[in-house]
Coordinates of C-alpha atoms in Angstrom, one line a residue:
M1 CA -22.2 6.7 20.9
E2 CA -21.4 8.0 24.6
I3 CA -17.9 8.9 25.2
Q4 CA -17.5 6.3 27.9
E5 CA -18.3 3.5 25.4
L6 CA -15.7 5.0 23.0
T7 CA -13.1 5.2 25.8
E8 CA -13.6 1.6 26.7
A9 CA -13.6 0.4 23.1
I10 CA -10.2 1.6 22.6
E11 CA -8.9 0.7 26.1
G12 CA -8.3 4.4 26.8
K13 CA -8.3 6.8 29.9
L14 CA -10.7 9.8 29.7
I15 CA -9.2 13.2 31.3
G16 CA -11.2 16.3 31.3
N17 CA -14.7 16.4 30.7
D18 CA -16.7 13.3 30.8
E19 CA -19.0 14.1 28.2
F20 CA -18.4 15.2 24.4
F21 CA -17.5 18.9 24.4
S22 CA -20.0 20.1 21.6
I23 CA -23.4 20.9 22.4
D24 CA -25.0 18.9 19.9
G25 CA -22.6 15.7 20.7
F26 CA -20.6 13.9 18.0
T27 CA -21.2 14.5 14.4
G28 CA -19.9 10.8 13.5
K29 CA -16.9 12.1 11.8
F30 CA -13.4 11.1 12.9
T31 CA -10.9 13.4 11.3
F32 CA -7.8 15.6 11.6
L33 CA -7.3 18.5 13.8
N34 CA -6.7 21.0 10.9
D35 CA -9.8 19.8 9.2
A36 CA -12.3 19.2 12.3
H37 CA -15.5 21.2 12.8
T38 CA -17.9 21.3 15.5
G39 CA -18.9 18.0 17.0
D40 CA -16.0 16.1 15.1
I41 CA -13.7 13.7 16.8
V42 CA -10.0 14.1 16.2
I43 CA -7.4 11.3 16.3
R44 CA -3.6 12.2 16.7
H45 CA -0.8 10.1 17.5
W46 CA 0.6 13.3 19.9
I47 CA -0.9 16.4 21.0
N48 CA 0.7 19.0 23.3
D49 CA -1.2 22.0 25.0
K50 CA -1.3 24.3 22.0
G51 CA -3.3 21.2 20.0
I52 CA -5.7 21.0 23.1
E53 CA -6.2 24.8 23.0
M54 CA -7.0 24.4 19.2
A55 CA -9.5 21.6 19.8
F56 CA -11.2 23.8 22.4
D57 CA -11.7 26.5 20.3
Q58 CA -13.0 24.5 17.5
N59 CA -15.6 23.1 19.6
I60 CA -14.6 19.5 18.5
A61 CA -16.4 16.7 20.3
C62 CA -13.2 15.1 21.8
L63 CA -9.5 14.3 21.0
I64 CA -7.8 10.9 21.0
T65 CA -4.1 10.7 21.4
Q66 CA -1.5 7.9 22.2
N67 CA 1.1 10.6 23.4
P68 CA 0.3 13.7 25.4
K69 CA 3.0 15.9 25.8
D70 CA 4.0 19.5 26.9
G71 CA 1.1 20.2 29.2
A72 CA -1.5 18.5 27.1
I73 CA -3.2 16.6 30.1
E74 CA -3.0 19.6 32.2
M75 CA -4.5 22.0 29.6
A76 CA -7.5 19.6 29.1
E77 CA -8.2 19.6 32.7
H78 CA -7.9 23.4 33.0
L79 CA -10.2 23.7 30.0
N80 CA -12.5 20.6 31.0
F81 CA -12.0 19.5 27.7
P82 CA -12.4 15.6 26.9
L83 CA -9.1 13.9 26.0
I84 CA -8.8 10.1 25.7
I85 CA -5.5 8.8 26.2
T86 CA -4.8 5.0 24.7
D87 CA -1.6 2.9 24.6
K88 CA -2.9 1.8 21.1
I89 CA -3.7 4.6 18.6
E90 CA -4.5 1.6 16.3
L91 CA -7.4 0.6 18.5
A92 CA -8.9 4.2 17.9
N93 CA -8.3 4.0 14.1
A94 CA -9.9 0.7 13.8
Y95 CA -12.9 1.7 15.8
A96 CA -13.2 4.9 13.7
L97 CA -13.1 2.7 10.5
S98 CA -15.6 0.5 12.0
Y99 CA -18.1 3.1 13.2
T100 CA -17.7 5.2 10.0
I101 CA -18.8 2.2 8.0
N102 CA -21.7 1.1 9.9
K103 CA -23.1 4.8 10.2
F104 CA -22.3 6.0 6.5
S105 CA -22.0 3.0 4.6
P106 CA -24.0 0.3 6.2
N107 CA -25.3 -1.2 3.1
S108 CA -21.9 -1.6 1.1
T109 CA -20.2 -4.7 0.2
N110 CA -16.6 -4.6 1.5
I111 CA -13.3 -5.9 0.0
V112 CA -10.1 -6.0 1.9
I113 CA -6.6 -6.3 0.2
T114 CA -3.4 -7.0 2.0
G115 CA 0.0 -9.0 1.5
T116 CA 3.4 -7.6 0.7
N117 CA 3.3 -7.1 -3.0
G118 CA 0.7 -6.1 -5.4
K119 CA -2.0 -4.6 -2.9
S120 CA -2.3 -1.3 -4.7
T121 CA -2.6 -2.7 -8.4
T122 CA -5.1 -5.5 -7.1
S123 CA -7.0 -2.9 -5.2
H124 CA -7.2 -0.4 -7.9
L125 CA -8.1 -3.0 -10.5
I126 CA -10.9 -4.2 -8.4
Y127 CA -12.2 -0.7 -7.9
H128 CA -11.9 0.0 -11.8
I129 CA -13.8 -3.2 -12.5
L130 CA -16.6 -2.3 -10.3
K131 CA -16.7 1.4 -11.6
T132 CA -16.9 0.2 -14.9
A133 CA -19.9 -2.1 -14.0
G134 CA -21.6 0.9 -12.9
F135 CA -21.3 0.9 -9.2
N136 CA -20.6 3.7 -6.7
V137 CA -17.3 2.6 -5.4
F138 CA -14.7 4.1 -2.9
T139 CA -11.1 3.1 -2.6
N140 CA -8.2 4.1 -0.5
T141 CA -5.8 3.3 -3.3
D142 CA -4.7 6.2 -5.3
S143 CA -2.2 7.1 -8.1
E144 CA 0.2 8.4 -5.5
S145 CA -0.4 5.7 -2.8
E146 CA -1.1 8.4 -0.5
F147 CA -4.1 7.0 1.7
N148 CA -3.2 3.4 1.6
T149 CA -2.3 3.1 5.3
L150 CA -4.7 3.0 8.1
I151 CA -2.5 4.5 10.9
D152 CA -4.7 7.8 11.0
P153 CA -8.3 8.8 10.4
M154 CA -7.7 9.8 6.8
V155 CA -9.7 6.8 5.4
S156 CA -12.7 7.3 7.7
K157 CA -12.7 10.8 6.9
L158 CA -12.7 10.4 3.2
I159 CA -15.4 7.7 3.4
V160 CA -17.8 10.2 5.1
D161 CA -16.8 12.9 2.4
E162 CA -17.5 10.4 -0.4
V163 CA -21.0 9.5 0.8
T164 CA -21.8 13.1 1.7
K165 CA -20.8 14.2 -2.0
N166 CA -22.0 11.3 -4.0
G167 CA -24.5 9.4 -2.1
E168 CA -24.6 5.7 -0.8
L169 CA -21.9 3.4 -1.7
D170 CA -22.3 -0.1 -3.2
Y171 CA -18.7 -1.2 -2.6
L172 CA -15.6 -0.2 -0.3
V173 CA -12.2 -1.5 -1.7
I174 CA -9.8 -1.0 1.1
E175 CA -6.0 -1.8 0.9
V176 CA -4.4 -2.7 4.3
S177 CA -0.7 -2.9 5.1
E178 CA 0.3 -6.3 6.0
V179 CA 2.9 -4.8 8.5
Q180 CA 2.5 -1.4 10.2
G181 CA 4.0 0.5 12.9
W182 CA 4.7 3.9 14.3
L183 CA 7.9 5.5 15.5
G184 CA 9.8 2.2 14.9
K185 CA 7.3 0.3 16.9
L186 CA 5.1 -2.6 15.3
M187 CA 1.4 -2.2 15.6
E188 CA 0.7 -5.9 16.4
H189 CA -1.7 -7.7 14.0
H190 CA -2.5 -4.3 12.2
A191 CA -3.8 -6.0 9.1
A192 CA -6.2 -8.3 11.1
L193 CA -7.4 -5.5 13.3
M194 CA -8.2 -3.3 10.3
S195 CA -9.7 -6.2 8.3
E196 CA -12.0 -7.0 11.2
A197 CA -13.1 -3.4 11.3
I198 CA -14.0 -3.4 7.6
N199 CA -16.1 -6.7 8.0
P200 CA -15.2 -7.6 4.3
K201 CA -17.2 -10.1 2.2
V202 CA -14.0 -10.8 0.2
G203 CA -10.5 -10.6 1.4
V204 CA -7.4 -10.8 -0.8
I205 CA -3.8 -12.1 0.6
T206 CA -1.4 -11.5 -2.5
N207 CA 1.7 -12.8 -0.9
I208 CA 3.9 -13.0 2.2
A209 CA 7.6 -11.5 1.7
M210 CA 10.0 -9.3 3.5
D211 CA 9.6 -5.5 3.7
H212 CA 9.2 -3.0 6.6
I213 CA 12.5 -4.1 8.4
G214 CA 12.8 -3.0 11.8
L215 CA 9.1 -3.5 12.4
V216 CA 9.6 -7.0 11.5
N217 CA 13.1 -8.9 11.3
S218 CA 12.2 -12.2 9.7
I219 CA 9.6 -13.8 7.3
D220 CA 8.2 -15.6 10.4
D221 CA 7.3 -12.3 11.9
V222 CA 5.4 -11.1 8.7
F223 CA 3.7 -14.5 8.5
R224 CA 2.8 -14.3 12.3
E225 CA 1.2 -10.7 11.4
I226 CA -0.9 -12.0 8.5
T227 CA -2.0 -15.3 10.2
A228 CA -5.0 -13.7 11.9
V229 CA -6.3 -12.0 8.7
P230 CA -8.4 -15.1 7.4
K231 CA -10.0 -15.3 10.7
A232 CA -10.9 -11.5 10.5
I233 CA -12.4 -12.2 7.1
G234 CA -14.4 -15.0 8.8
D235 CA -16.9 -16.6 6.4
G236 CA -16.3 -14.2 3.6
V237 CA -14.4 -15.5 0.7
C238 CA -10.5 -15.3 1.2
V239 CA -8.6 -14.9 -2.2
L240 CA -5.4 -16.9 -1.8
N241 CA -2.2 -16.9 -4.0
Y242 CA -1.7 -20.5 -4.5
D243 CA 1.9 -20.2 -5.6
D244 CA 3.0 -18.8 -2.4
D245 CA 4.0 -21.3 0.2
L246 CA 3.4 -19.2 3.1
V247 CA -0.1 -18.1 2.0
M248 CA -1.0 -21.5 1.5
K249 CA -0.1 -22.3 5.1
L250 CA -3.1 -19.7 6.2
D251 CA -6.1 -21.3 7.6
A252 CA -9.1 -19.8 5.4
E253 CA -12.7 -20.9 5.9
N254 CA -13.8 -20.0 2.5
P255 CA -10.9 -20.0 0.1
F256 CA -10.7 -19.1 -3.6
Y257 CA -7.3 -19.8 -5.2
T258 CA -5.4 -17.9 -7.9
S259 CA -2.3 -19.4 -9.7
M260 CA 0.0 -18.8 -12.6
S261 CA -0.3 -22.4 -13.4
P262 CA -3.4 -24.9 -13.9
L263 CA -5.4 -25.8 -10.9
D264 CA -7.7 -28.5 -10.4
E265 CA -9.8 -26.5 -7.8
E266 CA -13.5 -25.6 -8.1
N267 CA -13.1 -22.1 -6.6
A268 CA -10.1 -21.2 -8.6
V269 CA -8.9 -18.9 -11.4
Y270 CA -5.6 -19.4 -13.0
Y271 CA -3.3 -18.6 -16.0
D272 CA -1.8 -21.1 -18.1
G273 CA 0.7 -19.2 -20.2
E274 CA -1.6 -18.1 -22.8
K275 CA -5.0 -17.3 -21.3
I276 CA -7.0 -16.8 -17.8
I277 CA -9.3 -19.8 -17.0
H278 CA -12.3 -20.2 -14.5
Q279 CA -14.0 -23.6 -14.2
G280 CA -12.8 -24.8 -17.5
K281 CA -13.8 -21.5 -19.5
T282 CA -11.4 -19.3 -20.9
L283 CA -12.1 -15.6 -19.6
M284 CA -9.5 -13.7 -21.4
T285 CA -6.3 -14.4 -23.6
K286 CA -2.9 -12.9 -23.0
E287 CA -3.4 -10.3 -25.8
E288 CA -6.4 -8.9 -24.2
L289 CA -4.5 -8.2 -20.9
P290 CA -3.4 -4.6 -20.2
F291 CA 0.0 -5.8 -19.0
T292 CA 1.5 -9.3 -19.4
G293 CA 4.3 -9.3 -16.7
N294 CA 3.8 -12.5 -14.5
H295 CA 3.6 -10.3 -11.1
F296 CA 0.8 -8.1 -12.7
I297 CA -1.2 -11.1 -14.2
Q298 CA -1.1 -12.6 -10.7
N299 CA -2.8 -9.1 -9.5
I300 CA -5.3 -9.6 -12.4
L301 CA -6.0 -13.0 -11.2
S302 CA -6.8 -11.7 -7.6
A303 CA -9.0 -9.0 -8.8
I304 CA -11.0 -11.4 -11.1
A305 CA -11.2 -13.7 -8.3
S306 CA -12.5 -11.2 -6.0
C307 CA -15.1 -10.0 -8.5
I308 CA -16.4 -13.5 -9.4
S309 CA -16.9 -14.1 -5.6
L310 CA -18.9 -10.9 -5.6
R311 CA -20.9 -12.3 -8.6
I312 CA -20.0 -9.5 -10.7
N313 CA -21.2 -10.0 -14.3
E314 CA -18.6 -11.9 -16.3
N315 CA -18.7 -9.4 -19.1
D316 CA -18.3 -6.5 -16.9
I317 CA -15.3 -8.1 -15.2
I318 CA -13.6 -8.8 -18.7
E319 CA -14.3 -5.2 -19.8
G320 CA -13.0 -3.9 -16.6
V321 CA -9.8 -5.5 -17.1
K322 CA -9.4 -4.8 -20.7
S323 CA -9.8 -1.0 -20.0
Y324 CA -7.6 -0.9 -16.8
K325 CA -4.8 1.7 -16.8
A326 CA -2.0 1.0 -14.6
L327 CA -1.3 3.1 -11.4
N328 CA 1.5 5.6 -11.1
R329 CA 4.9 3.7 -11.2
R330 CA 3.4 0.3 -12.0
F331 CA 5.9 -0.8 -14.8
A332 CA 4.9 2.6 -16.5
K333 CA 6.3 3.2 -19.9
L334 CA 7.9 6.6 -20.0
N335 CA 9.7 6.6 -23.4
D336 CA 9.9 4.5 -26.5
E337 CA 13.5 5.0 -27.9
P338 CA 15.1 4.0 -25.7
L339 CA 12.2 2.1 -23.9
I340 CA 12.2 3.5 -20.2
Y341 CA 9.9 1.7 -17.7
D342 CA 9.3 2.9 -14.1
D343 CA 8.2 0.7 -11.4
F344 CA 7.8 1.2 -7.6
A345 CA 9.9 -2.0 -6.7
H346 CA 11.2 -1.5 -3.6
N347 CA 11.8 -4.8 -1.6
P348 CA 13.4 -8.0 -2.6
D349 CA 10.5 -9.7 -4.2
G350 CA 9.3 -6.7 -6.1
I351 CA 12.9 -5.9 -7.5
K352 CA 13.5 -9.6 -8.7
A353 CA 10.1 -9.9 -10.2
T354 CA 10.4 -6.5 -12.1
I355 CA 13.8 -7.1 -13.4
S356 CA 12.8 -10.8 -14.6
E357 CA 10.1 -9.4 -16.5
T358 CA 12.0 -6.5 -18.1
I359 CA 14.7 -8.8 -19.3
K360 CA 12.0 -10.7 -21.4
L361 CA 11.7 -7.5 -23.3
L362 CA 15.2 -6.9 -24.3
P363 CA 16.2 -7.4 -27.8
P364 CA 19.2 -9.5 -28.6
N365 CA 22.8 -8.0 -28.2
Q366 CA 21.1 -4.8 -26.2
T367 CA 21.8 -3.4 -22.8
L368 CA 19.3 -3.3 -19.8
Y369 CA 20.2 -0.4 -17.8
V370 CA 18.8 -1.0 -14.1
V371 CA 18.7 2.3 -12.4
C372 CA 17.9 1.8 -8.5
A373 CA 17.2 4.3 -6.1
I374 CA 18.7 3.3 -2.6
R375 CA 16.0 3.5 0.1
G376 CA 16.9 6.3 2.4
S377 CA 16.6 6.2 6.1
R378 CA 15.2 2.9 6.2
G379 CA 18.2 1.1 7.8
V380 CA 20.9 -1.3 6.6
E381 CA 18.8 -4.4 6.8
I382 CA 16.2 -3.7 3.9
N383 CA 18.9 -2.2 1.8
Q384 CA 21.1 -5.4 2.3
L385 CA 18.1 -7.5 1.2
N386 CA 17.5 -5.2 -1.8
V387 CA 21.1 -5.3 -3.0
D388 CA 21.1 -9.2 -2.5
A389 CA 18.1 -9.2 -4.9
L390 CA 20.0 -7.2 -7.4
V391 CA 23.0 -9.5 -7.2
E392 CA 20.7 -12.4 -7.8
S393 CA 19.1 -10.7 -10.8
V394 CA 22.1 -9.1 -12.6
G395 CA 23.1 -11.1 -15.7
D396 CA 24.6 -10.4 -19.2
N397 CA 23.9 -7.5 -21.1
M398 CA 23.0 -5.5 -17.9
E399 CA 24.5 -2.3 -16.4
L400 CA 23.6 -1.2 -12.9
I401 CA 23.4 2.4 -11.8
L402 CA 22.6 3.6 -8.2
S403 CA 21.2 6.8 -7.1
S404 CA 21.1 8.4 -3.5
S405 CA 18.6 11.0 -5.0
N406 CA 19.9 13.7 -2.5
D407 CA 18.4 16.3 -4.9
V408 CA 14.8 15.3 -4.7
V409 CA 14.3 13.8 -1.3
N410 CA 13.5 15.1 2.2
D411 CA 15.2 14.4 5.4
L412 CA 12.8 11.4 6.1
N413 CA 14.1 9.7 2.8
F414 CA 17.9 10.8 2.8
V415 CA 20.4 7.9 2.1
E416 CA 22.8 7.4 5.0
Q417 CA 26.1 6.4 4.5
E418 CA 25.8 3.0 6.0
E419 CA 23.0 2.4 3.6
R420 CA 25.1 3.3 0.7
E421 CA 28.1 1.2 1.7
V422 CA 26.1 -1.8 2.2
F423 CA 25.0 -1.5 -1.5
F424 CA 29.0 -0.9 -2.6
N425 CA 30.3 -3.7 -0.3
T426 CA 27.8 -6.3 -1.5
L427 CA 28.4 -5.5 -5.2
N428 CA 32.1 -5.2 -4.8
Q429 CA 32.2 -8.6 -3.0
N430 CA 30.3 -10.3 -5.9
D431 CA 32.4 -8.5 -8.5
I432 CA 29.7 -6.5 -9.9
D433 CA 30.4 -3.2 -11.6
F434 CA 28.2 -0.3 -10.9
I435 CA 28.1 3.5 -11.1
H436 CA 26.7 5.6 -8.2
Y437 CA 25.4 9.3 -8.5
D438 CA 24.6 11.3 -5.4
N439 CA 21.8 13.1 -7.5
L440 CA 18.9 11.6 -9.3
K441 CA 18.8 14.2 -12.3
E442 CA 22.5 13.7 -13.1
C443 CA 21.9 10.0 -12.9
L444 CA 18.9 9.8 -15.4
S445 CA 20.5 12.4 -17.5
E446 CA 24.0 10.2 -17.9
T447 CA 22.1 7.0 -18.2
Y448 CA 19.8 8.6 -21.0
K449 CA 22.9 9.8 -23.0
K450 CA 24.5 6.3 -22.7
A451 CA 21.6 4.3 -23.7
G452 CA 20.9 3.3 -27.4
K453 CA 17.7 3.7 -29.0
N454 CA 17.1 -0.2 -28.9
D455 CA 18.1 -0.5 -25.2
I456 CA 15.9 -0.6 -22.1
I457 CA 16.3 1.7 -19.1
L458 CA 14.3 0.1 -15.9
L459 CA 13.9 2.5 -13.1
I460 CA 13.2 0.8 -9.7
G461 CA 12.9 2.3 -6.1
A462 CA 10.6 3.8 -3.7
Q463 CA 10.7 7.7 -2.7
G464 CA 14.0 8.2 -4.3
M465 CA 12.8 7.6 -7.7
D466 CA 9.3 9.0 -7.3
P467 CA 10.4 12.3 -9.1
A468 CA 12.0 10.4 -12.2
E469 CA 9.3 11.0 -14.6
S470 CA 9.0 14.7 -14.2
L471 CA 12.9 15.0 -14.4
L472 CA 13.1 12.8 -17.5
N473 CA 10.5 15.4 -19.1
E474 CA 13.3 18.0 -18.6
I475 CA 16.0 15.8 -20.0
I476 CA 14.3 14.2 -23.0

């Protein structure tokens, strides 16, 4: 690859040297500045003059950015260092992903998973099934959900590291955010752009619902972001959630359906309330599943459909599902008496589904304590939708507790006054009693003291609830 080819591919402008800076050219690795070595290419959302000097000293091949500031351009010209400036950094990261896969994993079979809810569980379950079947597999979904965005070169870097360490990959399982942005600006058609870069044989679309308020402001916006994904998947199999009306409006060339009800489709796998069925044959019974909440079963169906489409041995699929352990904070049981479940539910659909499944587990005449972390620094709109979901879900034998989690969140996740007030005002308008705590540790401690041994405590929320398990270890 020549630097001019790279510049044109990402719609960039080349400053400084018109050749790669390192003597031996480009190593093939896209990475971060603090991890770069001679001949690597660095992608950064922004760079200043000090960063250009660092890149020069590290002898990297070139640096790509969207936002040069504080003398970065002048320093690149002074040092005759190649700096590519693009208006769309997502083009650079998509190019890096495509280039990396073609160079370091050209023979792998690739799977993409997108949608609003269930991406991480579905991705990790497919990964686990393939690992159980004995294949060499990479996924960007980990227990902390750290690497499941593609707005930087992390996944490209990790693929290179994985192949270098463990050899050629059989499968790539890549989770792609359905909506993505940077500094409050939408990266249009992110999911389709990244899916096309990955060139998947199988693509999964879990559902289409509201999240990422601010980047998108309506369900129509979310639908538009996902509309182009089936085209990016092309003649690969597109696993579609038959129960989602918006998903079913997508135009897929080669669909494979999943449903929580019987389906009269040849390319389909469904759950009839007691067993998972494919082409008239029972694959697994409810008792054999690692978890039985409806939204998790939908994830299981998507994973099974993907592996059937990949022609994985049926027994390996079944064994992979049976032996699966849930990701961190995916309806994880933290305690027995009282039962404490912890779930990452952080948008309206996730909140309603998780509460609905937990209610089914509540013994008669016992109390369900729903402990919800308000989403900090995410704006009024998503918090309004979340509290509306709580209002819709609250019923008899339930108590609602809110936490701003000031003691455990950083500035990027601090709950603003207006975010609290939208919760308080909506709950008061609907005559729903609640308790609010500024700090998560006090919230958990007081709720635990209050709950009886046969009650259930459900912890929901994003970053503000992440430290709950470690705090409970100190409390219980």
